[in-house]
Tab-separated table of C-alpha atoms and ligand atoms in Angstrom:
chain	number	residue	atom	x	y	z
A	1	MET	CA	82.329	73.694	108.984
A	2	ALA	CA	83.855	71.537	111.709
A	3	ALA	CA	83.156	68.481	109.581
A	4	ALA	CA	85.046	69.992	106.697
A	5	ALA	CA	88.016	70.635	108.955
A	6	VAL	CA	87.972	67.052	110.215
A	7	THR	CA	87.798	65.661	106.693
A	8	GLY	CA	90.879	67.547	105.679
A	9	SER	CA	92.750	66.943	108.881
A	10	THR	CA	95.225	64.399	107.515
A	11	SER	CA	96.782	66.714	104.986
A	12	LEU	CA	96.615	69.563	107.444
A	13	TYR	CA	98.577	67.609	110.038
A	14	SER	CA	101.202	66.603	107.555
A	15	ARG	CA	101.678	70.262	106.649
A	16	PHE	CA	101.646	71.468	110.239
A	17	PRO	CA	102.920	68.601	112.395
A	18	GLN	CA	102.743	70.627	115.575
A	19	PHE	CA	99.010	70.042	115.666
A	20	SER	CA	99.372	66.295	115.866
A	21	SER	CA	102.298	65.858	118.229
A	22	SER	CA	102.637	68.817	120.563
A	23	SER	CA	99.107	69.817	121.408
A	24	ARG	CA	99.075	71.582	124.673
A	25	HIS	CA	95.985	69.871	126.062
A	26	ARG	CA	94.501	66.501	125.506
A	27	GLN	CA	91.208	67.893	124.286
A	28	LEU	CA	93.110	70.009	121.771
A	29	SER	CA	92.339	67.573	119.018
A	30	ILE	CA	88.687	68.592	119.363
A	31	SER	CA	88.907	72.304	120.102
A	32	CYS	CA	91.823	72.778	117.749
A	33	ILE	CA	89.915	71.274	114.857
A	34	ALA	CA	87.172	73.811	115.370
A	35	VAL	CA	89.657	76.658	114.880
A	36	SER	CA	92.282	74.931	112.781
A	37	PRO	CA	93.109	76.081	109.288
A	38	SER	CA	91.057	74.755	106.517
A	39	PRO	CA	93.256	72.604	104.300
A	40	ILE	CA	91.434	73.830	101.229
A	41	PRO	CA	93.626	75.559	98.696
A	42	SER	CA	93.763	79.320	98.927
A	43	SER	CA	91.983	79.724	95.580
A	44	LEU	CA	88.928	78.098	97.123
A	45	ALA	CA	89.347	80.086	100.290
A	46	ALA	CA	88.876	83.231	98.207
A	47	LYS	CA	85.402	82.061	97.404
A	48	ASP	CA	84.936	81.159	101.032
A	49	ARG	CA	85.524	84.697	102.240
A	50	GLY	CA	83.265	85.795	99.413
A	51	VAL	CA	84.687	89.270	98.886
A	52	TYR	CA	87.423	91.283	97.332
A	53	ASN	CA	88.437	93.875	99.860
A	54	PHE	CA	89.510	97.232	98.387
A	55	ALA	CA	90.120	98.916	101.761
A	56	ALA	CA	92.858	101.528	102.046
A	57	GLY	CA	94.203	100.123	105.298
A	58	PRO	CA	93.987	98.051	107.304
A	59	ALA	CA	93.727	96.179	104.060
A	60	THR	CA	93.596	92.814	102.450
A	61	LEU	CA	96.510	90.494	103.257
A	62	PRO	CA	97.710	87.490	101.262
A	63	GLU	CA	95.396	84.570	101.870
A	64	SER	CA	98.302	82.195	102.274
A	65	VAL	CA	99.541	84.409	105.116
A	66	ILE	CA	96.188	84.546	106.870
A	67	LEU	CA	95.775	80.779	106.567
A	68	LYS	CA	99.286	80.124	107.822
A	69	ALA	CA	98.757	82.467	110.773
A	70	GLN	CA	95.495	80.684	111.493
A	71	SER	CA	97.225	77.325	111.481
A	72	GLU	CA	99.909	78.576	113.879
A	73	LEU	CA	97.672	80.704	116.068
A	74	TYR	CA	96.844	78.270	118.812
A	75	ASN	CA	100.145	76.481	119.190
A	76	TYR	CA	103.017	78.258	117.507
A	77	ARG	CA	105.351	75.675	115.980
A	78	GLY	CA	104.973	73.256	118.845
A	79	SER	CA	105.765	75.791	121.577
A	80	GLY	CA	102.416	75.257	123.309
A	81	MET	CA	101.803	79.009	123.075
A	82	SER	CA	100.397	81.469	120.637
A	83	ILE	CA	102.753	84.187	119.412
A	84	MET	CA	100.499	86.512	121.429
A	85	GLU	CA	101.230	84.644	124.634
A	86	MET	CA	104.981	84.248	124.588
A	87	SER	CA	107.827	86.425	125.823
A	88	HIS	CA	109.198	88.841	123.317
A	89	ARG	CA	112.608	87.827	124.637
A	90	GLY	CA	112.093	84.094	124.115
A	91	LYS	CA	113.762	82.087	121.365
A	92	GLU	CA	110.639	81.766	119.222
A	93	PHE	CA	109.944	85.486	118.926
A	94	ASP	CA	113.629	86.242	118.624
A	95	ALA	CA	113.683	84.047	115.509
A	96	VAL	CA	110.544	85.757	114.167
A	97	ILE	CA	111.811	89.327	114.459
A	98	LYS	CA	115.268	88.398	113.144
A	99	LYS	CA	113.736	86.695	110.124
A	100	ALA	CA	111.399	89.634	109.536
A	101	GLU	CA	114.402	91.944	109.463
A	102	SER	CA	116.620	89.751	107.299
A	103	ASP	CA	113.849	89.048	104.768
A	104	LEU	CA	113.032	92.749	104.550
A	105	ARG	CA	116.728	93.489	104.021
A	106	ARG	CA	116.771	90.966	101.167
A	107	LEU	CA	113.593	92.370	99.609
A	108	LEU	CA	114.821	95.955	99.549
A	109	SER	CA	118.576	95.207	99.396
A	110	ILE	CA	119.077	97.209	102.588
A	111	SER	CA	122.759	97.501	103.456
A	112	ASP	CA	124.257	97.366	106.918
A	113	GLU	CA	124.643	101.117	106.792
A	114	PHE	CA	120.951	101.228	107.732
A	115	ALA	CA	119.130	100.138	110.869
A	116	VAL	CA	115.722	98.486	110.441
A	117	LEU	CA	113.317	99.159	113.296
A	118	PHE	CA	109.925	97.684	114.163
A	119	LEU	CA	108.109	100.352	116.182
A	120	GLN	CA	104.649	101.296	117.414
A	121	GLY	CA	102.441	104.343	117.154
A	122	GLY	CA	101.716	104.292	113.439
A	123	ALA	CA	103.182	106.507	110.770
A	124	THR	CA	101.564	109.435	112.582
A	125	THR	CA	104.040	109.024	115.431
A	126	GLN	CA	106.850	109.210	112.880
A	127	PHE	CA	105.607	112.656	111.868
A	128	ALA	CA	107.025	113.774	115.247
A	129	ALA	CA	109.862	111.264	115.599
A	130	VAL	CA	111.489	112.323	112.309
A	131	PRO	CA	112.149	115.961	113.272
A	132	LEU	CA	112.919	115.045	116.880
A	133	ASN	CA	115.675	112.694	115.740
A	134	LEU	CA	117.004	114.483	112.690
A	135	CYS	CA	117.193	118.147	113.642
A	136	LYS	CA	117.338	120.714	116.401
A	137	SER	CA	114.512	123.083	117.219
A	138	ASP	CA	116.058	125.982	115.266
A	139	ASP	CA	117.007	123.906	112.215
A	140	SER	CA	115.089	124.322	108.988
A	141	VAL	CA	113.601	121.342	107.178
A	142	ASP	CA	111.688	121.106	103.888
A	143	TYR	CA	108.366	119.446	103.130
A	144	ILE	CA	106.769	118.771	99.764
A	145	ILE	CA	103.019	118.694	100.195
A	146	SER	CA	101.519	116.324	97.641
A	147	GLY	CA	98.390	115.388	99.600
A	148	SER	CA	96.800	115.092	103.020
A	149	TRP	CA	99.462	112.834	104.536
A	150	SER	CA	102.436	114.998	103.720
A	151	ASP	CA	100.425	117.962	104.978
A	152	LYS	CA	99.855	116.213	108.304
A	153	ALA	CA	103.542	115.329	108.539
A	154	TYR	CA	104.476	118.972	107.917
A	155	LYS	CA	102.048	120.314	110.529
A	156	GLU	CA	103.454	117.980	113.165
A	157	ALA	CA	107.061	118.846	112.291
A	158	GLN	CA	106.300	122.549	112.814
A	159	LYS	CA	106.114	121.824	116.547
A	160	PHE	CA	109.716	120.634	116.683
A	161	CYS	CA	111.728	122.679	114.184
A	162	LYS	CA	111.457	125.289	111.450
A	163	ALA	CA	109.516	123.395	108.820
A	164	SER	CA	108.817	124.993	105.431
A	165	ILE	CA	106.603	124.008	102.549
A	166	VAL	CA	108.797	123.957	99.440
A	167	TRP	CA	105.999	122.963	97.064
A	168	SER	CA	102.311	122.313	97.521
A	169	GLY	CA	99.808	120.679	95.201
A	170	LYS	CA	96.858	121.953	97.225
A	171	SER	CA	95.657	124.527	94.697
A	172	GLU	CA	95.460	121.744	92.100
A	173	LYS	CA	93.623	119.466	94.503
A	174	TYR	CA	96.641	117.217	94.967
A	175	THR	CA	96.738	115.718	91.513
A	176	LYS	CA	100.449	116.198	90.794
A	177	ILE	CA	104.032	115.739	91.911
A	178	PRO	CA	106.240	118.743	91.144
A	179	SER	CA	108.986	118.582	88.585
A	180	PHE	CA	112.083	118.637	90.728
A	181	ASP	CA	113.347	122.026	89.529
A	182	GLU	CA	110.073	123.594	90.740
A	183	ILE	CA	110.921	122.765	94.344
A	184	ARG	CA	112.294	125.790	96.141
A	185	GLN	CA	114.510	124.021	98.649
A	186	ASN	CA	116.172	125.826	101.518
A	187	PRO	CA	119.932	125.538	101.039
A	188	ASP	CA	120.463	124.750	104.709
A	189	ALA	CA	117.516	122.391	105.259
A	190	LYS	CA	118.427	119.342	107.338
A	191	TYR	CA	116.135	117.089	105.342
A	192	LEU	CA	113.617	117.033	102.530
A	193	HIS	CA	110.434	115.138	103.410
A	194	ILE	CA	108.116	113.523	100.874
A	195	CYS	CA	105.177	111.156	101.023
A	196	GLY	CA	106.031	108.447	98.480
A	197	ASN	CA	102.392	107.615	97.861
A	198	GLU	CA	99.448	109.731	98.944
A	199	THR	CA	96.896	107.153	100.021
A	200	ILE	CA	93.904	109.481	99.812
A	201	HIS	CA	94.710	111.304	96.584
A	202	GLY	CA	96.384	108.459	94.681
A	203	VAL	CA	99.518	110.417	93.770
A	204	GLU	CA	102.795	108.468	93.716
A	205	TYR	CA	106.427	109.414	93.122
A	206	LYS	CA	107.985	107.447	90.256
A	207	ASP	CA	111.379	108.992	90.855
A	208	TYR	CA	112.774	110.865	93.830
A	209	PRO	CA	114.066	114.412	94.243
A	210	GLU	CA	117.514	115.010	95.641
A	211	PRO	CA	118.036	117.406	98.520
A	212	LYS	CA	119.895	120.513	97.398
A	213	ASN	CA	122.025	120.746	100.519
A	214	MET	CA	124.810	118.154	100.162
A	215	ASN	CA	124.549	117.372	103.877
A	216	SER	CA	120.796	117.027	103.776
A	217	ILE	CA	118.883	113.766	103.403
A	218	LEU	CA	115.700	112.594	101.761
A	219	VAL	CA	113.023	111.290	104.147
A	220	ALA	CA	109.996	109.405	102.852
A	221	ASP	CA	106.702	108.255	104.266
A	222	MET	CA	106.127	105.062	102.273
A	223	SER	CA	103.220	103.762	104.334
A	224	SER	CA	101.000	102.969	101.395
A	225	ASN	CA	103.493	101.750	98.818
A	226	PHE	CA	106.027	100.011	101.011
A	227	CYS	CA	107.327	96.842	99.346
A	228	SER	CA	105.102	97.363	96.313
A	229	LYS	CA	108.119	97.864	94.044
A	230	PRO	CA	111.902	97.991	94.315
A	231	VAL	CA	113.282	101.146	95.925
A	232	ASP	CA	116.904	102.224	96.063
A	233	VAL	CA	117.105	102.671	99.827
A	234	SER	CA	120.580	104.211	99.552
A	235	LYS	CA	119.005	107.376	98.105
A	236	PHE	CA	117.262	108.008	101.430
A	237	GLY	CA	118.357	108.897	104.924
A	238	LEU	CA	115.141	107.530	106.372
A	239	ILE	CA	112.063	105.659	105.173
A	240	TYR	CA	109.088	104.928	107.382
A	241	ALA	CA	105.896	102.990	106.810
A	242	GLY	CA	102.902	101.899	108.822
A	243	ALA	CA	102.500	98.213	108.009
A	244	GLN	CA	98.751	98.019	107.646
A	245	LYS	CA	98.462	98.545	103.916
A	246	ASN	CA	100.941	96.303	102.197
A	247	VAL	CA	102.883	94.272	104.695
A	248	GLY	CA	100.895	93.453	107.813
A	249	PRO	CA	98.244	94.442	110.310
A	250	SER	CA	98.084	97.778	112.064
A	251	GLY	CA	100.251	98.099	115.149
A	252	VAL	CA	103.735	98.001	113.711
A	253	THR	CA	105.577	100.768	111.906
A	254	ILE	CA	108.804	100.080	110.084
A	255	VAL	CA	111.637	102.593	110.065
A	256	ILE	CA	114.727	102.203	107.900
A	257	VAL	CA	117.290	104.771	108.985
A	258	ARG	CA	120.933	105.421	108.125
A	259	ARG	CA	122.962	104.567	111.185
A	260	ASP	CA	125.130	107.672	111.067
A	261	LEU	CA	121.986	109.763	111.689
A	262	LEU	CA	121.340	108.101	115.043
A	263	GLY	CA	122.290	109.478	118.427
A	264	ASP	CA	121.589	113.168	118.013
A	265	ALA	CA	117.950	113.414	119.012
A	266	GLN	CA	116.565	116.581	120.596
A	267	PRO	CA	116.822	116.428	124.403
A	268	ILE	CA	113.044	116.465	124.773
A	269	THR	CA	112.677	113.312	122.638
A	270	PRO	CA	110.645	110.715	124.537
A	271	VAL	CA	112.512	107.462	124.928
A	272	MET	CA	109.959	105.682	122.743
A	273	LEU	CA	110.669	108.029	119.848
A	274	ASP	CA	114.441	107.848	120.010
A	275	TYR	CA	115.674	105.765	117.069
A	276	LYS	CA	119.071	105.139	118.657
A	277	ILE	CA	117.491	103.494	121.671
A	278	HIS	CA	115.449	101.207	119.447
A	279	ALA	CA	118.411	100.462	117.174
A	280	ASP	CA	120.695	99.672	120.139
A	281	ASN	CA	118.069	97.296	121.460
A	282	ALA	CA	117.180	95.609	118.157
A	283	SER	CA	113.581	96.929	118.437
A	284	LEU	CA	113.221	95.204	121.815
A	285	TYR	CA	113.727	98.157	124.163
A	286	ASN	CA	110.172	97.592	125.345
A	287	THR	CA	107.515	95.080	124.370
A	288	PRO	CA	107.129	95.206	120.599
A	289	PRO	CA	103.886	94.491	118.753
A	290	CYS	CA	104.775	90.804	118.536
A	291	PHE	CA	101.830	89.509	116.563
A	292	ALA	CA	102.015	92.302	114.014
A	293	VAL	CA	105.748	91.709	113.520
A	294	TYR	CA	105.043	88.006	113.050
A	295	ILE	CA	102.489	88.720	110.296
A	296	CYS	CA	104.979	91.047	108.592
A	297	ALA	CA	107.518	88.215	108.687
A	298	LEU	CA	105.037	85.933	106.919
A	299	VAL	CA	104.297	88.642	104.336
A	300	PHE	CA	107.990	89.255	103.633
A	301	GLU	CA	108.518	85.527	103.159
A	302	ASP	CA	105.576	85.455	100.760
A	303	LEU	CA	106.965	88.405	98.767
A	304	LEU	CA	110.324	86.642	98.449
A	305	ASP	CA	108.520	83.471	97.346
A	306	GLN	CA	106.782	85.502	94.650
A	307	GLY	CA	110.205	86.375	93.243
A	308	GLY	CA	110.874	89.620	95.101
A	309	LEU	CA	109.819	93.181	94.464
A	310	HIS	CA	110.484	93.287	90.704
A	311	ALA	CA	107.956	90.490	90.232
A	312	VAL	CA	105.574	92.163	92.676
A	313	GLU	CA	105.844	95.487	90.857
A	314	GLU	CA	105.027	93.832	87.525
A	315	LYS	CA	101.819	92.439	88.992
A	316	ASN	CA	100.952	95.813	90.484
A	317	ILE	CA	101.503	97.573	87.159
A	318	LYS	CA	99.230	95.096	85.420
A	319	LYS	CA	96.464	95.443	88.004
A	320	SER	CA	96.538	99.229	88.074
A	321	SER	CA	96.754	99.501	84.271
A	322	ILE	CA	93.536	97.646	83.636
A	323	LEU	CA	91.783	99.816	86.167
A	324	TYR	CA	93.134	103.128	84.836
A	325	ASP	CA	92.444	101.987	81.252
A	326	THR	CA	88.841	101.300	82.171
A	327	ILE	CA	88.482	104.734	83.755
A	328	ASP	CA	90.160	106.530	80.839
A	329	GLY	CA	88.236	104.498	78.274
A	330	SER	CA	84.863	105.279	79.816
A	331	GLY	CA	84.362	108.467	77.811
A	332	GLY	CA	84.164	110.530	80.977
A	333	PHE	CA	81.691	108.321	82.827
A	334	TYR	CA	84.491	107.627	85.317
A	335	VAL	CA	87.143	110.252	86.006
A	336	CYS	CA	90.528	109.941	87.719
A	337	PRO	CA	91.822	113.466	88.326
A	338	VAL	CA	95.459	112.476	88.923
A	339	LYS	CA	98.048	113.342	86.275
A	340	LYS	CA	98.806	110.155	84.362
A	341	SER	CA	102.551	110.089	84.992
A	342	VAL	CA	102.141	110.061	88.785
A	343	ARG	CA	99.128	107.838	89.245
A	344	SER	CA	99.448	105.468	92.150
A	345	LEU	CA	99.846	101.732	91.613
A	346	MET	CA	98.227	101.227	94.990
A	347	ASN	CA	95.309	103.622	95.498
A	348	VAL	CA	93.089	104.456	92.558
A	349	PRO	CA	90.660	107.274	93.339
A	350	PHE	CA	87.939	108.113	90.849
A	351	THR	CA	84.638	109.877	90.624
A	352	LEU	CA	81.551	109.290	88.521
A	353	GLN	CA	80.607	112.100	86.165
A	354	ASN	CA	77.162	111.901	87.682
A	355	SER	CA	78.041	112.051	91.360
A	356	ASP	CA	74.491	111.073	92.305
A	357	LEU	CA	75.355	107.584	91.088
A	358	GLU	CA	78.371	107.108	93.367
A	359	LYS	CA	76.412	105.794	96.337
A	360	LYS	CA	74.618	103.321	94.098
A	361	PHE	CA	77.915	102.248	92.507
A	362	ILE	CA	79.485	101.545	95.892
A	363	ALA	CA	76.396	99.739	97.212
A	364	GLU	CA	75.983	97.568	94.113
A	365	ALA	CA	79.673	96.717	94.064
A	366	ALA	CA	79.399	95.625	97.700
A	367	GLN	CA	76.449	93.399	96.815
A	368	GLU	CA	78.674	91.801	94.202
A	369	GLY	CA	81.367	91.156	96.806
A	370	MET	CA	83.641	94.147	96.164
A	371	ILE	CA	83.796	95.958	99.444
A	372	GLN	CA	85.273	99.110	101.022
A	373	LEU	CA	85.328	101.095	97.787
A	374	LYS	CA	84.168	104.362	99.323
A	375	GLY	CA	86.584	107.263	98.846
A	376	HIS	CA	88.170	108.852	101.918
A	377	ARG	CA	85.706	110.940	103.881
A	378	SER	CA	87.692	114.093	103.103
A	379	VAL	CA	87.423	113.745	99.310
A	380	GLY	CA	84.453	111.460	98.639
A	381	GLY	CA	84.105	109.551	95.376
A	382	VAL	CA	85.369	106.027	94.960
A	383	ARG	CA	88.794	104.633	95.835
A	384	ALA	CA	90.017	101.189	94.927
A	385	SER	CA	93.056	100.261	96.969
A	386	ILE	CA	94.818	97.467	95.171
A	387	TYR	CA	97.765	96.633	97.354
A	388	ASN	CA	100.100	93.688	96.736
A	389	ALA	CA	97.644	91.193	98.180
A	390	MET	CA	94.743	92.163	95.896
A	391	PRO	CA	94.629	89.427	93.281
A	392	LEU	CA	94.390	90.311	89.595
A	393	ALA	CA	91.037	88.503	89.615
A	394	GLY	CA	89.716	91.095	92.070
A	395	VAL	CA	90.620	93.968	89.766
A	396	GLU	CA	89.247	92.098	86.754
A	397	LYS	CA	85.997	91.628	88.589
A	398	LEU	CA	85.906	95.317	89.474
A	399	VAL	CA	86.478	96.492	85.890
A	400	ALA	CA	83.835	94.074	84.589
A	401	PHE	CA	81.422	95.531	87.121
A	402	MET	CA	82.399	99.096	86.157
A	403	LYS	CA	81.694	98.404	82.487
A	404	ASP	CA	78.385	96.775	83.279
A	405	PHE	CA	77.389	99.606	85.613
A	406	GLN	CA	78.239	102.137	82.930
A	407	ALA	CA	76.241	100.229	80.318
A	408	ARG	CA	73.235	100.339	82.619
A	409	HIS	CA	73.526	104.035	83.501
A	410	ASP	CA	75.172	105.843	80.572
B	501	LIG	N1	100.966	108.226	105.944
B	501	LIG	C1	100.239	107.655	104.974
B	501	LIG	C2	100.714	107.752	103.565
B	501	LIG	C3	99.064	106.968	105.296
B	501	LIG	O1	98.339	106.409	104.335
B	501	LIG	C4	98.661	106.886	106.644
B	501	LIG	C5	97.426	106.138	107.073
B	501	LIG	N2	96.466	105.952	106.161
B	501	LIG	C6	99.445	107.513	107.605
B	501	LIG	C7	100.593	108.176	107.221
B	501	LIG	C8	99.068	107.472	109.049
B	501	LIG	O2	99.288	106.188	109.479
B	501	LIG	P1	98.851	105.656	110.923
B	501	LIG	O3	97.370	105.587	110.911
B	501	LIG	O4	99.511	104.311	110.958
B	501	LIG	O5	99.375	106.583	111.927
């Protein structure tokens, strides 16, 4: 392993000159080689890791990003420090967080009317932060419940305001999104909350409802489809997303919020949940999750290099189509319960007609290098999460395995 790294060291050093000139210790050339990035192309690295990872999150990240982070881990761009070791107020991290924000603004065409925040606490913390910032305790707010995550968001909001369910897909086991005229919105609701993509149930909005109240706003949890396709941010008052599915590791949560909504938080709002404080301090009110923000910056750069979110969406449509086609063409051997028009591009849940075979399916797939396919513990079955970073080859391998498994068990 070390020998391989040494062999490739020339090209590595020309790609990452910081390793050759600014090593922080003399013996770096030895210890660094042991941990330095392999110069092998990422296509070979895929074989190296040996698996396609279908986890729902934390989830697979682009290999080029992981390899770049590896190459910069020990000595970030000649600074003599890792990103994890430097001040969040120093010039290196300042450049990282600014680039993360500007690249994200380019990806989603986010106007200056919106603040972009890099926060902590996961999307779960946003379940409380949203009502605390956007309404008073006696205000009413509306929630559409399309799966477990919107249900959790609603239950948390109940603690801070008068939250109502305006539609629920529970009785149909969360397989649908309502048609928008079915939603019984409160005329005075301060906001309408949706979960853009239900990670567990695989239900995704393809279009967005408009709040009935002219002064109301649409709020969306986009944790599991963030940056998977273009979104017209101007239709929303607030979008939030935990990074650990599509754009980074766990530890950072991104909030995109219209600036005119800031500054009216409930008095009990903890300082760490007050969007205005974070916006006024450019997400540096306290120590941010520096490493996680750095990985997001690399991911955003990679998404721009791919041609932006239209190009990314095309790839995601192709990947999900071959998987859904395989399920639908299996004659009932595999079943996806979600209504076709709202099937997720990101999380594909399915069951086997003979549920006794599901354990075997998951175990055999893992032996073949397709891991983390088990459905969420609350629903069982199988779930293939095929976020941006899942290569088409991974999905092709999965469908080939599915067909072979069916041929052996039908
Ligand atoms: N919303 C959605 C759609 C999710 O998928 C998740 C996590 N799987 C959450 C919220 C909660 O996120 P976190 O664990 O970052 O709090």
